[in-house]
Coordinates of C-alpha atoms in Angstrom, one line a residue:
Chain T
M15 CA -172.7 77.1 254.3
N16 CA -174.3 80.5 255.1
G17 CA -177.6 81.0 256.6
N18 CA -178.3 84.1 255.0
R19 CA -178.8 83.7 251.4
F20 CA -179.1 87.4 250.7
D21 CA -175.6 88.4 251.5
E22 CA -172.8 89.2 248.9
A23 CA -171.6 85.6 248.4
S24 CA -175.1 84.2 247.6
R25 CA -175.5 86.5 244.6
H26 CA -173.3 84.1 242.8
C27 CA -174.8 81.0 241.1
V28 CA -173.3 78.3 238.8
I29 CA -175.6 76.7 236.3
Y30 CA -174.9 73.6 234.6
A31 CA -176.3 72.8 231.1
V32 CA -176.4 69.1 230.8
S33 CA -177.1 67.4 227.6
D34 CA -176.7 64.0 225.9
S35 CA -176.1 65.8 222.6
A36 CA -174.4 69.2 221.8
G37 CA -176.3 71.0 224.5
E38 CA -177.3 74.1 222.5
T39 CA -180.9 74.1 223.5
G40 CA -180.2 73.8 227.1
E41 CA -177.8 76.7 227.1
A42 CA -180.3 78.8 225.1
V43 CA -182.8 78.2 228.0
V44 CA -180.1 79.0 230.7
R45 CA -179.0 82.2 228.9
A46 CA -182.5 83.5 228.7
A47 CA -183.0 83.0 232.3
V48 CA -179.8 84.3 233.4
A49 CA -180.2 87.6 231.3
Q50 CA -183.1 88.5 233.8
F51 CA -180.5 88.6 236.6
T52 CA -178.4 91.4 235.6
N53 CA -177.3 91.9 239.3
A54 CA -176.2 88.4 240.0
R55 CA -172.9 86.8 239.0
T56 CA -173.8 83.8 237.1
E57 CA -171.7 81.2 235.5
I58 CA -172.9 78.8 232.9
R59 CA -170.9 75.5 232.5
R60 CA -172.1 73.5 229.5
R61 CA -171.7 69.6 229.8
P62 CA -172.3 68.3 226.3
F63 CA -172.3 64.6 225.2
V64 CA -173.0 63.2 228.6
T65 CA -174.0 59.7 227.8
D66 CA -173.4 57.5 230.9
K67 CA -174.9 57.2 234.4
S68 CA -171.6 57.7 236.2
H69 CA -170.9 61.0 234.4
I70 CA -174.3 62.3 235.6
A71 CA -173.5 61.3 239.2
A72 CA -170.3 63.2 239.1
I73 CA -171.9 66.2 237.6
V74 CA -174.6 66.1 240.4
V75 CA -171.9 65.9 243.2
E76 CA -170.0 68.8 241.6
A77 CA -173.2 70.8 241.5
R78 CA -174.2 69.9 245.1
D79 CA -170.6 71.1 246.5
E80 CA -171.0 74.4 244.7
Q81 CA -174.8 75.0 245.4
A82 CA -175.4 75.0 241.6
I83 CA -178.4 74.5 239.5
I84 CA -178.7 71.9 236.9
L85 CA -180.8 72.4 233.8
Y86 CA -180.7 69.2 231.6
T87 CA -181.9 68.4 228.1
L88 CA -181.3 64.7 228.2
V89 CA -183.4 62.7 225.4
L90 CA -182.4 59.1 226.9
P91 CA -185.0 58.0 229.4
H92 CA -182.4 56.1 231.7
L93 CA -180.3 59.3 232.0
R94 CA -183.3 61.5 232.7
E95 CA -184.3 59.1 235.5
T96 CA -180.6 58.9 236.7
M97 CA -180.4 62.6 236.8
A98 CA -183.8 63.1 238.8
Q99 CA -182.8 60.4 241.3
H100 CA -179.3 61.6 241.9
A101 CA -180.6 65.4 242.1
L102 CA -183.1 64.3 244.7
R103 CA -180.7 62.2 246.9
D104 CA -178.0 65.0 246.7
G105 CA -180.4 67.8 247.2
V106 CA -179.7 69.6 244.0
L107 CA -182.2 71.6 242.0
A108 CA -182.3 69.9 238.6
I109 CA -184.7 71.2 235.9
D110 CA -185.8 68.9 233.0
A111 CA -186.2 71.3 230.3
L112 CA -187.2 68.8 227.5
G113 CA -188.8 65.9 229.2
P114 CA -192.3 67.6 229.8
L115 CA -192.7 68.3 226.2
L116 CA -191.4 65.0 225.2
D117 CA -193.9 63.3 227.3
G118 CA -196.7 65.7 226.2
L119 CA -195.9 65.0 222.6
E120 CA -196.1 61.3 223.2
W121 CA -199.4 61.6 224.9
R122 CA -200.7 63.6 222.2
T123 CA -199.4 61.6 219.2
G124 CA -199.7 58.3 220.6
I125 CA -196.0 57.8 219.1
K126 CA -192.9 56.9 221.2
P127 CA -190.0 59.3 221.0
E128 CA -187.0 58.1 219.0
Y129 CA -184.7 58.5 222.0
R130 CA -181.8 59.2 220.0
P131 CA -179.7 62.1 221.2
G132 CA -178.5 64.5 218.5
L133 CA -181.4 63.9 216.2
N134 CA -182.1 67.6 216.5
H135 CA -179.0 68.1 214.5
Q136 CA -179.4 65.3 211.9
L137 CA -177.8 65.6 208.7
D138 CA -180.8 65.7 206.8
A139 CA -182.3 67.8 203.9
D140 CA -183.3 70.5 206.3
Y141 CA -179.6 70.7 207.7
F142 CA -178.1 70.8 204.2
R143 CA -180.6 73.6 203.3
R144 CA -179.4 75.7 206.3
V145 CA -175.8 75.2 205.2
E146 CA -176.6 76.1 201.8
A147 CA -178.3 79.2 203.0
V148 CA -175.5 80.3 205.1
E149 CA -173.0 79.9 202.3
F150 CA -175.4 81.8 200.1
A151 CA -175.5 84.7 202.6
V152 CA -171.9 84.9 202.8
K153 CA -171.4 84.9 199.1
H154 CA -174.0 87.5 198.5
D155 CA -173.3 89.8 201.5
D156 CA -172.8 93.5 200.7
A157 CA -174.0 92.8 196.9
K158 CA -170.6 91.2 196.1
D159 CA -172.4 89.6 193.3
H160 CA -175.6 91.1 192.1
S161 CA -176.8 87.7 190.5
G162 CA -177.8 86.8 194.3
I163 CA -180.5 89.4 194.3
L164 CA -182.6 87.4 191.8
K165 CA -182.0 84.0 193.7
A166 CA -182.6 85.2 197.1
D167 CA -185.7 84.6 199.3
I168 CA -185.1 87.9 200.8
V169 CA -183.1 91.0 199.9
L170 CA -182.1 93.3 202.6
I171 CA -181.4 96.9 201.8
G172 CA -180.3 99.8 203.9
V173 CA -177.5 102.3 204.5
S174 CA -174.2 101.1 206.2
R175 CA -174.7 99.9 209.8
T176 CA -178.3 98.8 209.7
S177 CA -177.4 95.3 210.6
K178 CA -177.6 93.9 207.2
T179 CA -174.8 91.3 207.6
P180 CA -175.8 89.9 211.0
L181 CA -179.6 89.7 209.9
S182 CA -178.6 87.8 206.8
M183 CA -176.7 85.3 208.7
Y184 CA -179.5 85.0 211.2
L185 CA -182.1 84.5 208.7
A186 CA -179.9 82.0 206.9
H187 CA -180.0 79.8 210.0
R188 CA -183.7 79.8 209.5
K189 CA -183.1 78.5 206.0
F190 CA -183.9 81.8 204.1
K191 CA -181.4 82.7 201.3
V192 CA -180.7 86.4 201.8
A193 CA -178.6 88.7 199.7
N194 CA -178.0 92.2 201.0
V195 CA -177.4 95.5 199.1
P196 CA -176.0 98.6 200.8
L197 CA -177.6 101.8 199.6
V198 CA -175.1 104.6 199.0
P199 CA -176.1 107.8 197.1
E200 CA -173.1 107.5 194.9
L201 CA -173.4 103.9 193.8
K202 CA -175.9 102.9 191.0
L203 CA -178.7 100.8 192.3
P204 CA -178.5 97.3 190.7
D205 CA -181.2 96.8 188.1
E206 CA -181.9 93.5 189.7
L207 CA -183.7 95.2 192.6
L208 CA -186.3 96.4 190.2
R209 CA -186.9 92.9 188.8
V210 CA -187.5 91.1 192.3
P211 CA -191.0 91.1 193.6
R212 CA -191.3 93.7 196.2
S213 CA -192.6 91.3 198.8
R214 CA -189.2 89.9 198.9
I215 CA -187.5 93.0 199.6
V216 CA -187.0 94.5 203.0
G217 CA -185.8 98.0 203.6
L218 CA -183.9 98.7 206.9
T219 CA -184.0 102.1 208.4
I220 CA -182.6 103.6 211.6
G221 CA -183.0 106.9 213.5
K222 CA -180.5 109.6 212.8
E223 CA -179.0 109.9 216.3
D224 CA -178.7 106.1 216.6
L225 CA -176.8 105.9 213.4
N226 CA -174.5 108.7 214.2
Q227 CA -173.7 107.0 217.5
I228 CA -173.0 103.6 215.9
R229 CA -171.0 104.9 213.2
K230 CA -168.9 107.0 215.6
E231 CA -168.2 103.9 217.5
R232 CA -167.4 102.0 214.4
L233 CA -164.8 104.6 213.4
K234 CA -163.2 104.5 216.7
A235 CA -163.1 100.6 216.5
L236 CA -161.3 101.1 213.3
G237 CA -158.9 103.7 214.8
L238 CA -160.1 106.5 212.8
P239 CA -161.2 110.0 214.0
D240 CA -165.0 110.1 214.7
T241 CA -165.2 113.3 212.8
A242 CA -165.0 111.5 209.5
P243 CA -167.9 112.3 207.1
Y244 CA -169.2 108.8 207.4
A245 CA -170.4 109.6 211.0
A246 CA -171.3 113.3 210.2
P247 CA -175.0 114.3 210.7
D248 CA -175.3 115.9 207.3
R249 CA -173.9 112.8 205.6
I250 CA -176.2 110.5 207.5
E251 CA -179.2 112.7 206.8
Q252 CA -178.3 112.7 203.0
E253 CA -177.9 108.8 203.1
L254 CA -181.2 108.1 205.0
T255 CA -183.2 110.5 202.6
Y256 CA -181.7 108.6 199.6
A257 CA -182.5 105.2 201.3
R258 CA -186.0 106.3 201.9
E259 CA -186.6 107.5 198.3
V260 CA -185.3 104.1 197.0
M261 CA -187.6 102.2 199.4
D262 CA -190.5 104.3 198.3
R263 CA -189.7 103.6 194.7
L264 CA -189.4 100.0 195.2
G265 CA -192.6 99.9 197.3
C266 CA -191.1 97.6 199.9
V267 CA -191.7 97.2 203.4
V268 CA -189.6 99.3 205.8
I269 CA -188.3 98.2 209.2
D270 CA -186.8 100.5 211.8
V271 CA -183.9 98.7 213.4
S272 CA -183.1 101.4 216.0
R273 CA -182.3 99.9 219.4
R274 CA -183.7 96.5 218.1
A275 CA -181.5 93.3 218.5
V276 CA -180.9 91.2 215.3
E277 CA -183.1 88.4 216.9
E278 CA -186.1 91.0 217.2
T279 CA -185.7 92.4 213.6
A280 CA -185.3 89.0 212.4
S281 CA -188.6 87.8 213.8
L282 CA -190.4 90.9 212.2
I283 CA -188.9 90.3 208.8
M284 CA -189.9 86.5 209.1
E285 CA -193.3 87.4 210.1
H286 CA -193.6 89.8 207.0
V287 CA -192.3 87.3 204.5
R288 CA -194.4 84.5 205.5
N289 CA -197.4 86.6 205.5
A290 CA -196.6 87.6 201.9
G291 CA -196.1 83.8 201.3
V292 CA -192.3 83.6 201.0
Q293 CA -191.2 80.3 202.4
P294 CA -187.4 79.2 202.9
F295 CA -186.8 77.3 199.6
Chain V
M6 CA -213.2 64.3 219.4
N7 CA -211.9 60.7 218.9
G8 CA -211.7 58.2 221.6
N9 CA -208.7 56.5 220.1
R10 CA -205.7 58.7 220.3
F11 CA -203.4 56.1 218.3
D12 CA -205.3 56.5 215.1
E13 CA -203.7 58.2 212.0
A14 CA -205.4 61.6 212.8
S15 CA -203.6 61.8 216.3
R16 CA -200.3 61.5 215.0
H17 CA -200.5 65.0 214.1
C18 CA -199.9 67.7 216.8
V19 CA -199.6 71.4 216.8
I20 CA -197.2 73.1 219.3
Y21 CA -197.4 76.9 220.1
A22 CA -194.3 78.5 221.2
V23 CA -195.5 81.7 223.0
S24 CA -193.2 84.3 224.2
D25 CA -193.2 88.0 225.4
S26 CA -190.0 88.6 223.5
A27 CA -188.6 87.3 220.2
G28 CA -189.6 83.7 221.0
E29 CA -186.3 82.2 220.1
T30 CA -185.5 80.0 223.1
G31 CA -189.1 78.6 223.2
E32 CA -188.9 77.5 219.6
A33 CA -185.4 76.0 220.2
V34 CA -186.8 73.7 223.0
V35 CA -189.9 72.8 220.7
R36 CA -187.7 71.9 217.9
A37 CA -185.5 69.7 220.1
A38 CA -188.5 67.8 221.4
V39 CA -190.1 67.5 217.9
A40 CA -186.8 66.1 216.3
Q41 CA -187.4 63.0 218.4
F42 CA -190.8 62.3 216.7
T43 CA -189.8 61.7 213.2
N44 CA -193.1 59.7 212.7
A45 CA -195.3 62.3 213.8
R46 CA -196.6 65.2 211.8
T47 CA -195.8 68.4 214.0
E48 CA -196.4 71.9 213.3
I49 CA -194.8 74.6 215.2
R50 CA -196.4 78.0 215.5
R51 CA -194.3 80.8 217.0
R52 CA -196.3 83.6 218.8
P53 CA -193.6 86.3 219.6
F54 CA -194.2 89.6 221.5
V55 CA -197.2 88.5 223.4
T56 CA -197.5 91.1 226.1
D57 CA -201.2 91.1 227.1
K58 CA -203.5 88.9 228.9
S59 CA -206.4 88.8 226.3
H60 CA -203.8 87.7 223.6
I61 CA -202.8 84.8 225.9
A62 CA -206.5 83.9 226.5
A63 CA -207.0 83.9 222.6
I64 CA -204.0 81.6 221.9
V65 CA -205.2 79.2 224.8
V66 CA -208.7 78.9 223.1
E67 CA -207.0 78.3 219.7
A68 CA -204.7 75.5 221.3
R69 CA -207.8 73.9 222.9
D70 CA -209.8 73.8 219.6
E71 CA -206.8 72.0 218.0
Q72 CA -205.8 69.9 221.0
A73 CA -202.5 71.6 220.7
I74 CA -199.7 71.7 223.2
I75 CA -198.3 75.2 224.4
L76 CA -194.8 75.8 225.3
Y77 CA -194.2 79.2 226.9
T78 CA -191.2 81.4 227.7
L79 CA -192.9 84.2 229.4
V80 CA -190.7 86.5 231.6
L81 CA -193.5 88.7 233.0
P82 CA -195.1 87.1 236.2
H83 CA -198.7 88.2 235.4
L84 CA -198.4 86.8 232.0
R85 CA -197.1 83.4 233.3
E86 CA -200.0 83.3 235.8
T87 CA -202.5 84.1 233.2
M88 CA -201.2 81.4 230.9
A89 CA -201.2 78.8 233.7
Q90 CA -204.9 79.8 234.8
H91 CA -206.3 79.6 231.3
A92 CA -204.6 76.5 230.5
L93 CA -205.9 74.9 233.5
R94 CA -209.4 76.1 232.8
D95 CA -209.4 75.3 229.2
G96 CA -207.8 71.9 229.7
V97 CA -204.5 72.6 227.5
L98 CA -201.2 71.3 228.1
A99 CA -199.1 74.3 228.8
I100 CA -195.3 73.9 229.6
D101 CA -193.5 76.6 231.3
A102 CA -190.1 76.4 229.9
L103 CA -188.4 79.3 231.6
G104 CA -190.3 79.7 235.0
P105 CA -188.6 76.9 236.9
L106 CA -185.2 78.3 236.2
L107 CA -186.2 81.9 237.0
D108 CA -187.6 80.8 240.2
G109 CA -184.5 78.7 240.9
L110 CA -182.2 81.5 240.3
E111 CA -184.1 83.8 242.5
W112 CA -184.1 81.2 245.3
R113 CA -180.3 80.7 244.9
T114 CA -179.2 84.3 244.5
G115 CA -181.8 86.1 246.7
I116 CA -182.2 88.5 243.9
K117 CA -185.6 89.2 241.9
P118 CA -185.4 88.9 238.2
E119 CA -185.6 92.0 236.3
Y120 CA -188.8 90.8 234.5
R121 CA -188.1 92.7 231.3
P122 CA -188.8 90.6 228.1
G123 CA -186.2 90.9 225.5
L124 CA -183.2 91.4 228.0
N125 CA -181.8 88.2 226.5
H126 CA -181.3 90.3 223.4
Q127 CA -180.0 93.5 224.9
L128 CA -177.9 95.8 222.8
D129 CA -175.3 95.4 225.3
A130 CA -171.3 95.0 225.0
D131 CA -171.9 91.1 224.5
Y132 CA -174.4 91.8 221.6
F133 CA -172.0 94.0 219.8
R134 CA -169.2 91.6 220.2
R135 CA -171.3 89.1 218.6
V136 CA -172.2 91.3 215.6
E137 CA -168.6 92.2 215.1
A138 CA -167.7 88.4 215.2
V139 CA -170.3 87.7 212.5
E140 CA -168.8 90.5 210.4
F141 CA -165.3 89.3 210.9
A142 CA -166.3 85.8 209.8
V143 CA -167.9 87.0 206.7
K144 CA -164.8 89.2 205.8
H145 CA -162.3 86.5 206.4
D146 CA -164.2 83.7 204.9
D147 CA -162.3 81.4 202.5
A148 CA -159.1 83.5 203.1
K149 CA -160.2 86.4 201.1
D150 CA -158.0 88.4 203.3
H151 CA -154.9 86.8 204.9
S152 CA -154.6 89.6 207.5
G153 CA -157.6 88.0 209.3
I154 CA -155.5 84.9 210.2
L155 CA -153.5 86.8 212.6
K156 CA -156.4 88.7 214.2
A157 CA -158.7 85.7 214.6
D158 CA -159.4 83.6 217.7
I159 CA -159.8 80.5 215.7
V160 CA -158.4 79.7 212.3
L161 CA -160.1 76.9 210.7
I162 CA -158.3 74.9 207.9
G163 CA -159.3 72.1 205.6
V164 CA -160.1 71.1 202.0
S165 CA -163.2 72.3 200.2
R166 CA -166.5 71.0 201.8
T167 CA -165.4 70.3 205.3
S168 CA -167.9 72.9 206.7
K169 CA -165.6 75.8 207.3
T170 CA -168.0 78.4 206.4
P171 CA -171.1 77.3 208.4
L172 CA -168.7 76.4 211.2
S173 CA -167.3 80.1 211.2
M174 CA -170.7 81.6 211.2
Y175 CA -171.8 79.3 214.2
L176 CA -168.8 80.0 216.2
A177 CA -169.1 83.9 215.3
H178 CA -172.5 83.7 217.0
R179 CA -170.7 82.4 220.0
K180 CA -168.5 85.4 219.8
F181 CA -165.4 83.8 218.5
K182 CA -163.6 85.7 215.7
V183 CA -163.0 83.0 213.0
A184 CA -160.9 83.1 209.9
N185 CA -161.0 80.2 207.6
V186 CA -158.4 78.9 204.9
P187 CA -158.9 76.5 202.3
L188 CA -156.3 73.8 201.7
V189 CA -155.7 73.3 198.0
P190 CA -152.3 71.6 196.9
E191 CA -151.9 74.1 194.1
L192 CA -152.2 77.2 196.4
K193 CA -149.4 78.6 198.4
L194 CA -150.1 78.3 202.2
P195 CA -150.5 81.8 203.8
D196 CA -147.2 82.7 205.8
E197 CA -149.5 84.0 208.5
L198 CA -150.6 80.4 209.4
L199 CA -147.0 79.7 210.6
R200 CA -147.1 82.8 212.9
V201 CA -150.4 81.9 214.6
P202 CA -150.2 80.0 218.0
R203 CA -151.0 76.4 217.0
S204 CA -153.7 76.3 219.7
R205 CA -155.8 78.7 217.7
I206 CA -155.7 76.6 214.4
V207 CA -158.2 73.8 214.0
G208 CA -157.8 71.3 211.2
L209 CA -161.0 69.9 209.7
T210 CA -160.7 66.5 208.0
I211 CA -163.3 64.2 206.5
G212 CA -163.5 60.5 205.2
K213 CA -162.8 59.9 201.7
E214 CA -166.2 58.5 200.7
D215 CA -168.1 61.1 202.6
L216 CA -166.2 63.8 200.8
N217 CA -166.7 62.2 197.5
Q218 CA -170.6 62.0 198.1
I219 CA -170.8 65.6 199.4
R220 CA -168.7 66.9 196.5
K221 CA -170.9 64.9 193.9
E222 CA -173.9 66.4 195.3
R223 CA -172.3 69.9 195.1
L224 CA -171.5 69.4 191.5
K225 CA -175.1 68.4 190.8
A226 CA -176.5 71.4 192.7
L227 CA -174.3 73.7 190.4
G228 CA -175.7 71.8 187.4
L229 CA -172.2 70.2 186.5
P230 CA -171.4 66.7 185.6
D231 CA -170.5 64.7 189.0
T232 CA -167.5 63.4 187.0
A233 CA -165.5 66.5 187.4
P234 CA -162.0 66.1 189.1
Y235 CA -163.4 67.9 192.1
A236 CA -165.2 64.8 193.1
A237 CA -162.9 62.2 191.7
P238 CA -161.4 59.7 194.2
D239 CA -157.8 60.3 193.0
R240 CA -158.1 64.0 193.4
I241 CA -159.9 63.9 196.9
E242 CA -157.0 61.4 198.1
Q243 CA -154.5 63.9 196.9
E244 CA -156.1 66.8 198.6
L245 CA -156.7 65.0 202.0
T246 CA -153.1 63.8 202.0
Y247 CA -152.0 67.4 201.4
A248 CA -154.2 68.6 204.2
R249 CA -153.0 66.0 206.5
E250 CA -149.3 67.1 205.8
V251 CA -150.1 70.7 206.4
M252 CA -151.9 70.0 209.7
D253 CA -149.0 67.7 210.8
R254 CA -146.5 70.6 210.1
L255 CA -148.4 73.1 212.0
G256 CA -149.1 70.7 214.8
C257 CA -152.6 71.7 215.2
V258 CA -155.6 69.7 216.5
V259 CA -157.6 67.8 213.8
I260 CA -161.2 67.2 214.0
D261 CA -163.0 64.8 211.8
V262 CA -166.3 66.3 210.4
S263 CA -167.5 63.1 208.7
R264 CA -171.4 62.8 209.5
R265 CA -171.3 65.4 212.1
A266 CA -173.5 68.4 212.3
V267 CA -172.1 71.8 212.5
E268 CA -173.5 72.2 216.1
E269 CA -171.6 69.0 217.1
T270 CA -168.3 70.0 215.6
A271 CA -168.6 73.5 217.0
S272 CA -169.0 72.1 220.4
L273 CA -165.8 70.1 220.0
I274 CA -163.9 73.1 218.8
M275 CA -165.1 75.3 221.6
E276 CA -164.1 72.6 224.0
H277 CA -160.7 72.4 222.6
V278 CA -159.8 76.2 222.4
R279 CA -161.3 76.7 225.8
N280 CA -159.1 74.1 227.3
A281 CA -156.2 75.7 225.3
G282 CA -157.0 79.0 226.9
V283 CA -158.5 80.8 224.1
Q284 CA -161.6 82.9 225.0
P285 CA -163.6 84.9 222.7
F286 CA -162.2 88.4 222.7

């Protein structure tokens, strides 16, 4: 439509994530790529459970009309082929996110893929272990029940606002059973913590200023004045010192969560526990 | 080593997921592909935070020696290039999972990518909304606090063992604030449910036999006899009838979770609420 692709209008791009299953993997790839274009206006359209050729043809036409990009994770070979043909005919950039690896694995193992969409989300033992781990994490969040400490693969300890809850959920999704225990100077430390192998305990720490900032925002979100002791530098200093003493006493690994996203901290924790020989279940 | 790549030994394949960030996206792609090879023995090795050329060279050599496949999600152009060069030189199949889409987006938008690893996990407003949603879901799991029903984007209702908790966590990760309410004939229905727009309520149902099976296994996991009323066909029938009546009365959408993975049910729920105009936050 427009010869100059560097004008304002062209900064916009629609990306279709097309899948013959739930479409999670494709959307993850699109999100990772889109994150690198902070100055572009991008729109992701997920098209899950696409299982017939006419549906694919229709999506390609839509994409053509909007000068969109398609990223597809299609397991069924005839759908992959249909997509490639239509995209070529209609001049649409369509990227096969799964095909090259499926082909590579076939070549290396000498085995044909199962070609069954949704196998990635099969209700197998692995799946139920993941569900169980999520339920465990919810049940043993915030040390609601100390018995969880002894049953957990990983015990997270740290002061309030060190990402214990989101980390527990993330690790649960990776099949680790996680309990988390808040460290508060006024609360007695659960005895169970002293009975857990220290390789299973992970201490979370954070910089004073970062914590101050996060807690102030937390108070604001709760509609409270940000001058409450919870966010006061003195109180924060006291809590962090106490937490450090506890972690020293337990001899556990300590990870600084300052300015780290949950995904990143979780990667570090998984590396640590795997090195220590802890496996999920 | 072996001329016949269809023999027993070749059914094994190692796949490296190499990233200059946490490596989540790449691992998701590898998992999706590997799931299609139920008869192969595959091993995924995650190599996150790879940020220098010599590290890449070392991984390629490892991969060559094991006849492994590499899938990489490298954002930095010089690392992508190094990977491609070394893989070519050492004869290793290395698949670029992010590059084609990064290039496509640059071409379509006329904007250069930021080339900053980890941007996908930036501590931005979006990130904090996700964290908040996870904390909300944990707090309002199992109707621990009825106030959550009115504040939620989505309220899940259903009898015990219809995946309410894992679904809540999954949807939270997609930034939806989710409360879930168990339906039990003997418990009074929270009044709040009658005050929520019905488009926000999602009823979860399940086949009798499936529920019977799941509950029996649940009892076994808890070390209880599987003959308890909880798993008895009569009791299940009664609960499901009651749940159906409640859902009819509320006029909410009903989704059957039988033999569906959480990812799949969650996709259906998100499609429903988006059609109904519900957006996360």
